[in-house]
Tab-separated table of C-alpha atoms in Angstrom:
chain	number	residue	atom	x	y	z
A	1405	UNK	CA	3.935	7.513	-19.912
A	1406	UNK	CA	3.282	5.866	-16.572
A	1407	UNK	CA	5.432	6.843	-13.624
A	1408	UNK	CA	7.629	4.245	-11.958
A	1409	UNK	CA	8.818	3.782	-8.404
A	1410	UNK	CA	12.447	2.864	-7.637
A	1411	UNK	CA	11.247	-0.755	-7.270
A	1412	UNK	CA	9.751	-1.006	-10.748
A	1413	UNK	CA	12.423	-3.274	-12.276
A	1414	UNK	CA	12.277	-5.515	-9.238
A	1415	UNK	CA	8.492	-5.859	-9.443
A	1416	UNK	CA	8.789	-6.900	-13.064
A	1417	UNK	CA	11.637	-9.332	-12.385
A	1418	UNK	CA	9.706	-10.902	-9.507
A	1419	UNK	CA	6.651	-11.575	-11.687
A	1420	UNK	CA	4.492	-8.655	-10.651
A	1421	UNK	CA	1.467	-8.064	-12.864
A	1422	UNK	CA	1.781	-4.377	-13.621
A	1423	UNK	CA	-1.184	-2.071	-14.116
A	1424	UNK	CA	-1.901	1.634	-14.335
A	1425	UNK	CA	-2.619	2.755	-10.795
A	1426	UNK	CA	-3.360	6.477	-10.629
A	1427	UNK	CA	-0.792	7.140	-13.347
A	1428	UNK	CA	1.818	4.812	-11.817
A	1429	UNK	CA	2.921	1.473	-13.224
A	1430	UNK	CA	2.357	-0.667	-10.129
A	1431	UNK	CA	2.027	-4.397	-9.387
A	1432	UNK	CA	-1.583	-5.451	-8.772
A	1433	UNK	CA	-0.409	-8.920	-7.748
A	1434	UNK	CA	2.449	-11.367	-8.195
A	1435	UNK	CA	0.203	-14.273	-9.175
A	1436	UNK	CA	-2.577	-14.578	-6.627
A	1437	UNK	CA	-4.112	-11.634	-4.823
A	1438	UNK	CA	-5.789	-14.007	-2.382
A	1439	UNK	CA	-2.541	-15.744	-1.434
A	1440	UNK	CA	-0.923	-12.362	-0.866
A	1441	UNK	CA	-3.877	-11.296	1.258
A	1442	UNK	CA	-3.511	-14.408	3.437
A	1443	UNK	CA	0.240	-13.874	3.695
A	1444	UNK	CA	-0.426	-10.527	5.369
A	1445	UNK	CA	-3.152	-11.887	7.660
A	1446	UNK	CA	-1.094	-14.895	8.728
A	1447	UNK	CA	2.541	-13.906	8.358
A	1448	UNK	CA	4.161	-10.895	6.781
A	1449	UNK	CA	3.733	-9.178	3.448
A	1450	UNK	CA	5.212	-6.051	1.913
A	1451	UNK	CA	3.861	-3.407	-0.405
A	1452	UNK	CA	5.624	-0.821	-2.511
A	1453	UNK	CA	3.791	2.385	-1.635
A	1454	UNK	CA	6.424	4.727	-3.033
A	1455	UNK	CA	3.765	6.249	-5.261
A	1456	UNK	CA	2.481	8.051	-2.185
A	1457	UNK	CA	3.952	11.485	-1.671
A	1458	UNK	CA	5.968	12.690	1.295
A	1459	UNK	CA	5.765	16.427	1.969
A	1460	UNK	CA	7.723	18.087	4.759
A	1461	UNK	CA	6.380	21.296	6.228
A	1462	UNK	CA	8.988	23.413	7.977
A	1463	UNK	CA	9.381	26.957	9.282
A	1464	UNK	CA	8.159	28.969	12.217
A	1465	UNK	CA	4.619	29.106	10.876
A	1466	UNK	CA	4.290	25.321	10.357
A	1467	UNK	CA	2.126	24.666	13.403
A	1468	UNK	CA	-0.294	27.532	12.709
A	1469	UNK	CA	-0.452	26.611	9.046
A	1470	UNK	CA	-1.359	22.980	9.663
A	1471	UNK	CA	-3.887	23.924	12.348
A	1472	UNK	CA	-5.651	25.908	9.618
A	1473	UNK	CA	-5.056	23.454	6.739
A	1474	UNK	CA	-6.192	20.229	8.455
A	1475	UNK	CA	-9.463	19.258	10.138
A	1476	UNK	CA	-7.684	17.352	12.860
A	1477	UNK	CA	-5.510	19.386	15.230
A	1478	UNK	CA	-1.744	18.888	15.063
A	1479	UNK	CA	-1.580	20.164	18.641
A	1480	UNK	CA	-2.679	16.648	19.565
A	1481	UNK	CA	0.826	15.564	18.579
A	1482	UNK	CA	2.829	15.939	21.749
A	1483	UNK	CA	6.000	14.002	20.967
A	1484	UNK	CA	8.163	13.914	17.843
A	1485	UNK	CA	7.256	10.892	15.712
A	1486	UNK	CA	3.596	10.814	16.740
A	1487	UNK	CA	1.144	10.479	13.856
A	1488	UNK	CA	-2.357	11.808	13.286
A	1489	UNK	CA	-4.925	10.775	10.675
A	1490	UNK	CA	-6.839	13.694	9.227
A	1491	UNK	CA	-8.818	15.051	6.346
A	1492	UNK	CA	-7.664	18.072	4.388
A	1493	UNK	CA	-10.909	19.844	3.526
A	1494	UNK	CA	-12.070	22.441	1.065
A	1495	UNK	CA	-14.190	25.428	2.059
A	1496	UNK	CA	-17.403	23.436	1.491
A	1497	UNK	CA	-16.285	20.745	3.916
A	1498	UNK	CA	-15.503	18.181	1.191
A	1499	UNK	CA	-12.383	16.058	1.530
A	1500	UNK	CA	-9.512	17.083	-0.759
A	1501	UNK	CA	-7.506	14.168	0.619
A	1502	UNK	CA	-7.045	12.047	3.710
A	1503	UNK	CA	-3.527	11.883	5.005
A	1504	UNK	CA	-1.228	11.120	7.892
A	1505	UNK	CA	0.714	13.932	9.523
A	1506	UNK	CA	3.753	13.270	11.707
A	1507	UNK	CA	5.342	15.640	14.160
A	1508	UNK	CA	9.035	15.737	13.303
A	1509	UNK	CA	11.927	17.259	15.242
A	1510	UNK	CA	12.183	20.073	12.681
A	1511	UNK	CA	8.584	20.475	11.605
A	1512	UNK	CA	5.892	18.164	10.267
A	1513	UNK	CA	5.678	15.459	7.629
A	1514	UNK	CA	2.596	14.716	5.533
A	1515	UNK	CA	2.064	11.499	3.585
A	1516	UNK	CA	-0.570	12.008	0.889
A	1517	UNK	CA	-2.203	9.807	-1.742
A	1518	UNK	CA	-0.702	9.336	-5.189
A	1519	UNK	CA	-3.863	9.960	-7.192
A	1520	UNK	CA	-4.382	13.331	-5.535
A	1521	UNK	CA	-0.735	14.399	-5.522
A	1522	UNK	CA	-0.933	17.331	-7.940
A	1523	UNK	CA	-4.177	18.610	-6.483
A	1524	UNK	CA	-2.851	18.296	-2.922
A	1525	UNK	CA	0.401	20.078	-3.626
A	1526	UNK	CA	-1.320	22.914	-5.463
A	1527	UNK	CA	-3.738	23.362	-2.563
A	1528	UNK	CA	-1.055	23.118	0.126
A	1529	UNK	CA	1.195	25.591	-1.670
A	1530	UNK	CA	-1.594	28.084	-2.285
A	1531	UNK	CA	-2.722	27.974	1.348
A	1532	UNK	CA	0.884	28.196	2.568
A	1533	UNK	CA	1.430	31.617	1.021
A	1534	UNK	CA	-0.032	33.356	4.052
A	1535	UNK	CA	2.325	31.582	6.468
A	1536	UNK	CA	6.015	31.542	7.169
A	1537	UNK	CA	6.517	27.974	6.027
A	1538	UNK	CA	8.478	25.964	3.513
A	1539	UNK	CA	6.708	23.165	1.673
A	1540	UNK	CA	9.261	20.523	0.665
A	1541	UNK	CA	8.195	17.665	-1.542
A	1542	UNK	CA	10.415	14.603	-1.148
A	1543	UNK	CA	10.273	12.674	-4.441
A	1544	UNK	CA	13.679	11.142	-3.664
A	1545	UNK	CA	12.115	9.058	-0.900
A	1546	UNK	CA	10.547	5.636	-1.379
A	1547	UNK	CA	8.120	3.898	0.942
A	1548	UNK	CA	7.667	0.215	1.769
A	1549	UNK	CA	4.869	-1.070	4.013
A	1550	UNK	CA	5.569	-4.316	5.880
A	1551	UNK	CA	2.379	-5.698	7.410
A	1552	UNK	CA	1.136	-8.741	9.270
A	1553	UNK	CA	1.486	-10.485	12.640
A	1554	UNK	CA	5.130	-11.376	11.883
A	1555	UNK	CA	5.979	-8.084	10.168
A	1556	UNK	CA	7.636	-6.274	13.053
A	1557	UNK	CA	9.797	-9.252	13.968
A	1558	UNK	CA	10.968	-9.581	10.375
A	1559	UNK	CA	11.913	-5.909	10.207
A	1560	UNK	CA	13.687	-6.140	13.563
A	1561	UNK	CA	15.729	-9.052	12.176
A	1562	UNK	CA	17.070	-6.700	9.509
A	1563	UNK	CA	17.195	-3.447	11.425
A	1564	UNK	CA	18.364	-4.270	14.916
A	1565	UNK	CA	17.450	-0.890	16.303
A	1566	UNK	CA	16.165	-1.006	19.885
A	1567	UNK	CA	14.229	2.151	19.129
A	1568	UNK	CA	11.836	0.129	16.944
A	1569	UNK	CA	10.944	-2.279	19.745
A	1570	UNK	CA	9.652	0.654	21.757
A	1571	UNK	CA	7.534	2.227	19.049
A	1572	UNK	CA	3.869	2.532	19.888
A	1573	UNK	CA	1.060	2.267	17.367
A	1574	UNK	CA	0.774	5.419	15.234
A	1575	UNK	CA	4.258	6.529	16.108
A	1576	UNK	CA	7.356	6.822	13.942
A	1577	UNK	CA	11.041	7.392	14.465
A	1578	UNK	CA	13.969	8.470	12.292
A	1579	UNK	CA	16.737	5.869	12.303
A	1580	UNK	CA	20.245	6.945	13.136
A	1581	UNK	CA	23.619	5.511	12.323
A	1582	UNK	CA	25.585	4.779	9.205
A	1583	UNK	CA	23.498	3.902	6.195
A	1584	UNK	CA	20.271	5.110	7.746
A	1585	UNK	CA	20.273	8.774	6.748
A	1586	UNK	CA	16.719	9.834	5.886
A	1587	UNK	CA	15.125	6.581	7.081
A	1588	UNK	CA	11.877	7.035	8.984
A	1589	UNK	CA	10.030	4.001	10.329
A	1590	UNK	CA	6.435	4.347	11.533
A	1591	UNK	CA	4.145	1.809	13.163
A	1592	UNK	CA	1.295	2.572	10.793
A	1593	UNK	CA	-0.407	0.709	7.990
A	1594	UNK	CA	-3.483	0.150	5.922
A	1595	UNK	CA	-4.325	-3.505	6.432
A	1596	UNK	CA	-5.751	-3.907	9.930
A	1597	UNK	CA	-2.526	-5.666	10.953
A	1598	UNK	CA	0.451	-4.542	12.942
A	1599	UNK	CA	3.537	-3.508	11.003
A	1600	UNK	CA	5.603	-0.661	9.687
A	1601	UNK	CA	5.643	1.865	6.933
A	1602	UNK	CA	9.269	2.561	6.119
A	1603	UNK	CA	10.188	5.792	4.361
A	1604	UNK	CA	13.717	5.654	2.992
A	1605	UNK	CA	15.947	6.987	0.216
A	1606	UNK	CA	15.025	5.557	-3.173
A	1607	UNK	CA	18.485	4.048	-3.636
A	1608	UNK	CA	18.113	2.004	-0.430
A	1609	UNK	CA	14.631	0.682	-1.253
A	1610	UNK	CA	15.714	-2.059	-3.655
A	1611	UNK	CA	18.095	-3.545	-1.114
A	1612	UNK	CA	15.496	-3.464	1.662
A	1613	UNK	CA	12.864	-5.116	-0.552
A	1614	UNK	CA	15.321	-7.870	-1.512
A	1615	UNK	CA	16.393	-8.377	2.105
A	1616	UNK	CA	12.781	-8.627	3.264
A	1617	UNK	CA	11.976	-11.123	0.505
A	1618	UNK	CA	15.008	-13.199	1.493
A	1619	UNK	CA	13.759	-13.578	5.071
A	1620	UNK	CA	10.273	-14.638	4.009
A	1621	UNK	CA	8.251	-11.457	3.669
A	1622	UNK	CA	5.811	-11.990	0.788
A	1623	UNK	CA	5.777	-9.346	-1.982
A	1624	UNK	CA	2.169	-8.167	-2.316
A	1625	UNK	CA	0.457	-6.131	-4.985
A	1626	UNK	CA	-2.005	-3.324	-4.555
A	1627	UNK	CA	-4.909	-5.758	-5.133
A	1628	UNK	CA	-4.308	-7.381	-1.760
A	1629	UNK	CA	-3.844	-3.980	-0.188
A	1630	UNK	CA	-7.378	-3.127	-1.282
A	1631	UNK	CA	-9.037	-6.297	0.078
A	1632	UNK	CA	-7.087	-5.927	3.321
A	1633	UNK	CA	-8.016	-2.276	3.858
A	1634	UNK	CA	-11.628	-2.988	3.018
A	1635	UNK	CA	-11.795	-5.830	5.565
A	1636	UNK	CA	-10.305	-3.371	8.056
A	1637	UNK	CA	-13.053	-0.877	7.178
A	1638	UNK	CA	-10.561	1.756	6.099
A	1639	UNK	CA	-11.536	4.496	3.690
A	1640	UNK	CA	-10.041	4.919	0.243
A	1641	UNK	CA	-9.923	8.340	-1.307
A	1642	UNK	CA	-12.228	8.636	-4.313
A	1643	UNK	CA	-14.445	5.864	-2.954
A	1644	UNK	CA	-15.562	6.543	0.601
A	1645	UNK	CA	-14.766	10.244	0.389
A	1646	UNK	CA	-14.008	12.919	-2.139
A	1647	UNK	CA	-14.222	16.652	-2.711
A	1648	UNK	CA	-18.009	16.528	-2.427
A	1649	UNK	CA	-18.251	14.234	0.608
A	1650	UNK	CA	-17.766	15.580	4.099
A	1651	UNK	CA	-15.887	13.662	6.779
A	1652	UNK	CA	-19.108	13.566	8.822
A	1653	UNK	CA	-20.789	11.235	6.328
A	1654	UNK	CA	-17.590	9.301	5.570
A	1655	UNK	CA	-17.227	7.852	9.073
A	1656	UNK	CA	-14.422	10.335	9.736
A	1657	UNK	CA	-16.188	12.535	12.281
A	1658	UNK	CA	-13.654	11.330	14.860
A	1659	UNK	CA	-10.887	12.989	12.850
A	1660	UNK	CA	-12.470	16.430	13.109
A	1661	UNK	CA	-11.123	18.308	16.128
A	1662	UNK	CA	-13.914	20.718	17.168
A	1663	UNK	CA	-12.050	21.797	20.268
A	1664	UNK	CA	-10.606	24.266	20.906
A	1665	UNK	CA	-13.554	26.187	19.494
A	1666	UNK	CA	-11.408	29.193	18.595
A	1667	UNK	CA	-9.287	27.187	16.148
A	1668	UNK	CA	-10.436	28.005	12.668
A	1669	UNK	CA	-9.705	25.406	9.990
A	1670	UNK	CA	-10.658	25.209	6.328
A	1671	UNK	CA	-14.138	23.727	6.072
A	1672	UNK	CA	-15.089	24.349	9.705
A	1673	UNK	CA	-17.950	26.649	8.902
A	1674	UNK	CA	-19.472	24.229	6.388
A	1675	UNK	CA	-19.110	21.268	8.737
A	1676	UNK	CA	-20.653	23.206	11.606
A	1677	UNK	CA	-23.668	24.032	9.450
A	1678	UNK	CA	-23.951	20.424	8.274
A	1679	UNK	CA	-23.717	19.149	11.826
A	1680	UNK	CA	-26.431	21.447	13.126
A	1681	UNK	CA	-28.743	20.676	10.184
A	1682	UNK	CA	-28.154	16.954	10.736
A	1683	UNK	CA	-26.361	14.682	8.303
A	1684	UNK	CA	-28.400	12.867	5.676
A	1685	UNK	CA	-26.122	9.897	4.971
A	1686	UNK	CA	-23.714	7.657	6.824
A	1687	UNK	CA	-21.048	5.125	5.925
A	1688	UNK	CA	-21.876	1.542	6.889
A	1689	UNK	CA	-20.534	-1.945	6.325
A	1690	UNK	CA	-22.503	-4.525	4.334
A	1691	UNK	CA	-22.176	-8.285	4.631
A	1692	UNK	CA	-23.488	-10.791	2.093
A	1693	UNK	CA	-22.817	-14.427	2.932
A	1694	UNK	CA	-24.461	-15.867	-0.218
A	1695	UNK	CA	-23.006	-16.459	-3.620
A	1696	UNK	CA	-21.953	-13.273	-5.349
A	1697	UNK	CA	-19.764	-10.246	-4.828
A	1698	UNK	CA	-20.935	-6.750	-3.924
A	1699	UNK	CA	-19.279	-4.097	-6.069
A	1700	UNK	CA	-18.824	-0.324	-5.991
A	1701	UNK	CA	-21.670	1.766	-7.437
A	1702	UNK	CA	-24.403	-0.822	-6.836
A	1703	UNK	CA	-27.609	0.620	-5.368
A	1704	UNK	CA	-28.641	-0.081	-1.787
A	1705	UNK	CA	-32.209	0.218	-0.534
A	1706	UNK	CA	-33.933	-0.667	2.735
A	1707	UNK	CA	-37.525	-1.894	3.026
A	1708	UNK	CA	-39.781	0.840	4.372
A	1709	UNK	CA	-37.081	3.492	4.431
A	1710	UNK	CA	-36.909	6.394	2.011
A	1711	UNK	CA	-33.832	7.092	-0.023
A	1712	UNK	CA	-31.247	5.114	-1.915
A	1713	UNK	CA	-27.682	4.386	-0.897
A	1714	UNK	CA	-24.672	3.347	-2.929
A	1715	UNK	CA	-21.807	0.934	-2.422
A	1716	UNK	CA	-18.546	2.860	-2.319
A	1717	UNK	CA	-16.245	-0.200	-2.238
A	1718	UNK	CA	-17.168	-3.867	-2.486
A	1719	UNK	CA	-15.167	-7.037	-2.695
A	1720	UNK	CA	-14.873	-10.694	-1.818
A	1721	UNK	CA	-13.307	-10.974	1.625
A	1722	UNK	CA	-10.595	-13.635	1.486
A	1723	UNK	CA	-10.466	-13.840	5.297
A	1724	UNK	CA	-14.225	-14.307	5.761
A	1725	UNK	CA	-14.949	-16.225	2.554
A	1726	UNK	CA	-17.868	-14.053	1.433
A	1727	UNK	CA	-18.589	-10.587	0.181
A	1728	UNK	CA	-18.308	-7.357	2.147
A	1729	UNK	CA	-18.757	-3.735	1.181
A	1730	UNK	CA	-18.731	-0.180	2.412
A	1731	UNK	CA	-21.771	1.865	1.469
A	1732	UNK	CA	-23.042	5.408	1.866
A	1733	UNK	CA	-26.692	5.107	2.865
A	1734	UNK	CA	-29.453	7.354	4.243
A	1735	UNK	CA	-29.182	7.670	8.039
A	1736	UNK	CA	-32.528	5.891	8.496
A	1737	UNK	CA	-31.071	2.543	7.375
A	1738	UNK	CA	-30.623	0.215	10.336
A	1739	UNK	CA	-29.674	-3.468	10.199
A	1740	UNK	CA	-30.941	-4.859	6.895
A	1741	UNK	CA	-30.739	-3.657	3.312
A	1742	UNK	CA	-31.130	-4.880	-0.238
A	1743	UNK	CA	-28.502	-4.545	-2.952
A	1744	UNK	CA	-29.437	-4.644	-6.593
A	1745	UNK	CA	-26.852	-6.937	-8.226
A	1746	UNK	CA	-27.356	-7.641	-11.890
A	1747	UNK	CA	-31.150	-7.574	-11.495
A	1748	UNK	CA	-31.080	-9.806	-8.421
A	1749	UNK	CA	-32.149	-8.369	-5.063
A	1750	UNK	CA	-29.623	-9.535	-2.468
A	1751	UNK	CA	-30.487	-9.172	1.214
A	1752	UNK	CA	-27.490	-7.898	3.117
A	1753	UNK	CA	-26.741	-7.214	6.751
A	1754	UNK	CA	-25.700	-3.721	7.824
A	1755	UNK	CA	-22.899	-3.503	10.364
A	1756	UNK	CA	-20.561	-0.917	11.779
A	1757	UNK	CA	-17.932	-0.424	9.042
A	1758	UNK	CA	-15.186	-2.753	10.200
A	1759	UNK	CA	-14.971	-6.445	9.350
A	1760	UNK	CA	-11.572	-7.860	10.321
A	1761	UNK	CA	-8.919	-6.665	12.753
A	1762	UNK	CA	-5.679	-8.490	13.532
A	1763	UNK	CA	-6.920	-11.465	11.556
A	1764	UNK	CA	-10.198	-11.816	13.461
A	1765	UNK	CA	-13.780	-11.187	12.457
A	1766	UNK	CA	-15.072	-8.227	14.478
A	1767	UNK	CA	-18.822	-8.077	13.919
B	261	UNK	CA	1.849	-16.237	-23.216
B	262	UNK	CA	-1.088	-18.130	-21.801
B	263	UNK	CA	-1.951	-21.638	-22.986
B	264	UNK	CA	-4.174	-21.996	-26.051
B	265	UNK	CA	-5.153	-25.489	-27.210
B	266	UNK	CA	-5.394	-26.355	-30.873
B	267	UNK	CA	-8.309	-28.809	-30.547
B	268	UNK	CA	-10.722	-26.263	-29.065
B	269	UNK	CA	-13.065	-23.631	-30.492
B	270	UNK	CA	-13.113	-20.137	-29.012
B	271	UNK	CA	-15.376	-17.130	-28.641
B	272	UNK	CA	-14.069	-13.583	-28.622
B	273	UNK	CA	-15.559	-13.330	-25.114
B	274	UNK	CA	-12.937	-15.954	-24.064
B	275	UNK	CA	-15.039	-19.092	-23.662
B	276	UNK	CA	-13.678	-22.336	-25.112
B	277	UNK	CA	-15.767	-25.242	-26.424
B	278	UNK	CA	-14.751	-28.869	-26.897
B	279	UNK	CA	-16.830	-31.353	-28.901
B	280	UNK	CA	-16.677	-34.664	-27.044
B	281	UNK	CA	-16.781	-38.106	-28.658
B	282	UNK	CA	-20.444	-38.500	-27.734
B	283	UNK	CA	-21.337	-35.265	-29.524
B	284	UNK	CA	-21.852	-33.171	-26.390
B	285	UNK	CA	-20.027	-29.863	-25.966
B	286	UNK	CA	-18.002	-28.915	-22.888
B	287	UNK	CA	-17.572	-25.200	-22.157
B	288	UNK	CA	-15.179	-23.232	-19.979
B	289	UNK	CA	-13.099	-20.060	-20.027
B	290	UNK	CA	-9.613	-19.765	-21.474
B	291	UNK	CA	-6.304	-19.584	-19.679
B	292	UNK	CA	-5.985	-16.020	-20.938
B	293	UNK	CA	-9.389	-15.160	-19.405
B	294	UNK	CA	-8.649	-16.665	-15.997
B	295	UNK	CA	-5.342	-14.834	-15.922
B	296	UNK	CA	-7.001	-11.534	-16.716
B	297	UNK	CA	-9.760	-12.093	-14.156
B	298	UNK	CA	-7.430	-13.003	-11.305
B	299	UNK	CA	-8.566	-15.175	-8.388
B	300	UNK	CA	-11.964	-16.674	-9.175
B	301	UNK	CA	-14.212	-16.729	-6.075
B	302	UNK	CA	-17.648	-17.729	-7.389
B	303	UNK	CA	-19.000	-19.406	-10.493
B	304	UNK	CA	-22.682	-19.342	-11.328
B	305	UNK	CA	-23.450	-22.099	-13.818
B	306	UNK	CA	-26.768	-22.674	-15.631
B	307	UNK	CA	-29.112	-25.297	-14.202
B	308	UNK	CA	-28.963	-28.851	-15.471
B	309	UNK	CA	-31.942	-29.357	-17.789
B	310	UNK	CA	-32.174	-25.694	-18.758
B	311	UNK	CA	-31.807	-24.434	-22.315
B	312	UNK	CA	-28.970	-22.159	-23.378
B	313	UNK	CA	-28.702	-20.255	-26.640
B	314	UNK	CA	-25.631	-19.608	-28.726
B	315	UNK	CA	-24.181	-16.182	-27.980
B	316	UNK	CA	-26.369	-15.617	-24.925
B	317	UNK	CA	-25.523	-15.410	-21.236
B	318	UNK	CA	-25.391	-18.785	-19.526
B	319	UNK	CA	-23.629	-17.958	-16.270
B	320	UNK	CA	-21.386	-15.614	-14.377
B	321	UNK	CA	-17.830	-15.908	-13.150
B	322	UNK	CA	-16.810	-13.647	-10.267
B	323	UNK	CA	-13.207	-12.936	-9.407
B	324	UNK	CA	-11.949	-10.747	-6.591
B	325	UNK	CA	-11.686	-8.040	-9.215
B	326	UNK	CA	-14.869	-8.250	-11.312
B	327	UNK	CA	-17.936	-10.172	-12.445
B	328	UNK	CA	-18.072	-11.448	-16.026
B	329	UNK	CA	-20.873	-13.055	-17.983
B	330	UNK	CA	-20.285	-16.463	-19.514
B	331	UNK	CA	-21.755	-16.961	-22.983
B	332	UNK	CA	-22.684	-20.281	-24.476
B	333	UNK	CA	-21.110	-20.994	-27.873
B	334	UNK	CA	-23.959	-23.366	-28.797
B	335	UNK	CA	-27.722	-23.749	-28.405
B	336	UNK	CA	-28.975	-26.778	-26.517
B	337	UNK	CA	-29.810	-28.424	-23.220
B	338	UNK	CA	-27.451	-28.221	-20.251
B	339	UNK	CA	-26.720	-31.827	-19.302
B	340	UNK	CA	-24.063	-31.313	-16.626
B	341	UNK	CA	-22.423	-28.582	-14.584
B	342	UNK	CA	-19.073	-28.772	-12.836
B	343	UNK	CA	-20.007	-29.169	-9.183
B	344	UNK	CA	-16.390	-28.932	-8.136
B	345	UNK	CA	-16.563	-25.186	-8.824
B	346	UNK	CA	-19.120	-24.745	-6.049
B	347	UNK	CA	-16.578	-25.786	-3.434
B	348	UNK	CA	-13.375	-24.872	-5.242
B	349	UNK	CA	-13.891	-21.990	-7.698
B	350	UNK	CA	-10.111	-21.498	-7.798
B	351	UNK	CA	-10.009	-24.630	-9.988
B	352	UNK	CA	-10.813	-22.263	-12.864
B	353	UNK	CA	-7.464	-20.551	-12.258
B	354	UNK	CA	-5.546	-23.757	-11.748
B	355	UNK	CA	-6.915	-25.854	-14.597
B	356	UNK	CA	-9.041	-23.791	-16.992
B	357	UNK	CA	-9.174	-26.421	-19.764
B	358	UNK	CA	-9.466	-29.614	-17.735
B	359	UNK	CA	-10.718	-29.645	-14.126
B	360	UNK	CA	-12.138	-26.113	-14.358
B	361	UNK	CA	-14.767	-26.633	-17.086
B	362	UNK	CA	-18.148	-24.914	-16.445
B	363	UNK	CA	-20.975	-26.869	-18.092
B	364	UNK	CA	-21.824	-29.397	-20.800
B	365	UNK	CA	-24.457	-28.939	-23.477
B	366	UNK	CA	-26.271	-31.409	-25.716
B	367	UNK	CA	-26.293	-29.192	-28.822
B	368	UNK	CA	-29.303	-28.892	-31.076
B	369	UNK	CA	-27.012	-28.001	-33.977
B	370	UNK	CA	-23.297	-28.550	-33.431
B	371	UNK	CA	-22.491	-26.737	-36.693
B	372	UNK	CA	-23.128	-23.507	-34.788
B	373	UNK	CA	-19.534	-23.960	-33.604
B	374	UNK	CA	-18.302	-23.472	-37.148
B	375	UNK	CA	-18.772	-19.769	-36.534
B	376	UNK	CA	-16.429	-19.852	-33.507
B	377	UNK	CA	-12.711	-19.158	-33.799
B	378	UNK	CA	-10.075	-21.825	-34.113
B	379	UNK	CA	-6.955	-21.567	-31.957
B	380	UNK	CA	-5.003	-19.545	-34.508
B	381	UNK	CA	-7.744	-16.978	-34.839
B	382	UNK	CA	-8.060	-16.803	-31.053
B	383	UNK	CA	-4.307	-16.227	-30.629
B	384	UNK	CA	-4.603	-13.339	-33.044
B	385	UNK	CA	-7.661	-11.953	-31.309
B	386	UNK	CA	-5.880	-12.001	-27.924
B	387	UNK	CA	-2.813	-10.344	-29.430
B	388	UNK	CA	-4.951	-7.652	-31.034
B	389	UNK	CA	-6.583	-6.952	-27.678
B	390	UNK	CA	-3.341	-6.512	-25.802
């Protein structure tokens, strides 16, 4: 039996094409993934991301616990509401999950992926035993992402809170006032566009979705979310990283806080050894302007360079009009590579792994 | 339910075939197939003048989601391909049976199509799949 978010009936009524997404019955599109993609790049679109899991970490040991649990350092969060992107690693330096952690007035809030929910919670709870913390899962909360150049304005039209106007990127704020208990609005997203991720009580989510639709925010399925995040060069768990892939080869080295040196975190020892030995692979972007679409798991080679790489995510880029991909390749690969696509050898360009930001090509 | 036309022949791999008045055969993919594929972004058709064989790969259709082989329902020479699909592959989504056809074949033996499904059998095959 697939799990459902509080918006399930609404997705079905609005024509969403529902598919199994990590055990959840979620809309992949409402007709055209490409139209939804463009709606986010050019206007405003919304995604039901209630299948992601909100976990609050509270108690006097919360700070010490998270400084041990996460590769990034929550001490970088100076003000309540600030957000940090980080990997949660295993002892071998592999990524159990990537997540966002917020500093809250009464502790911290983690937002973790749906597909890794059980694994994450088991790991968090087992590691928490040594600390004076309470791990509180919040299944009663839903989450709606509103993204695109017009997204903030649309949300402000509905929620006239001055506090939103002042929010900086990667910062969130709890709303106050009647009807807004347990609402938390953050200026984060997964599309390469400005916008908000709104965490709110499940019973309020249907009304918000309907209100957003009424003022012209396009309902988008998870298909568009994937093409948007890939254009933005953002990692997806299980593709660009997993339990056997370290953040150093997944283009996440910037999320590992090495300083202060005395902070021990899970995976530090393994990462330190990997760093001093030198990494063997790196994550790059691939561009193919010809006819055809690069897909995950296709092999990547480079003339005159040893080793074989693999595409971790590949798609047609609706914004650019040709195919793009993320690939894990040997570090010796430079600017050109060849992808084996159905027995054809396609010459592709290697770029830094980001393709589109704020609607513009960036390579 | 997606559109299924009674005058066409169908393969279980979701191609349709229409025998034209001049005896040539026009081939495309069904409404059900385009719906399942999602937004079509590239179509690779066989070359005009090339030979295709019944039941063998004759092209590829790529959607945002996946690449799928296109099989020819008949053996023969390719006499035309739909050039519109080069510029506007989304035509396959918009008009799978009319504007979005893929290629036309001059069949060496049109009775090969007798082995293909009629619309009723195709309806059943789609229902069995879902």
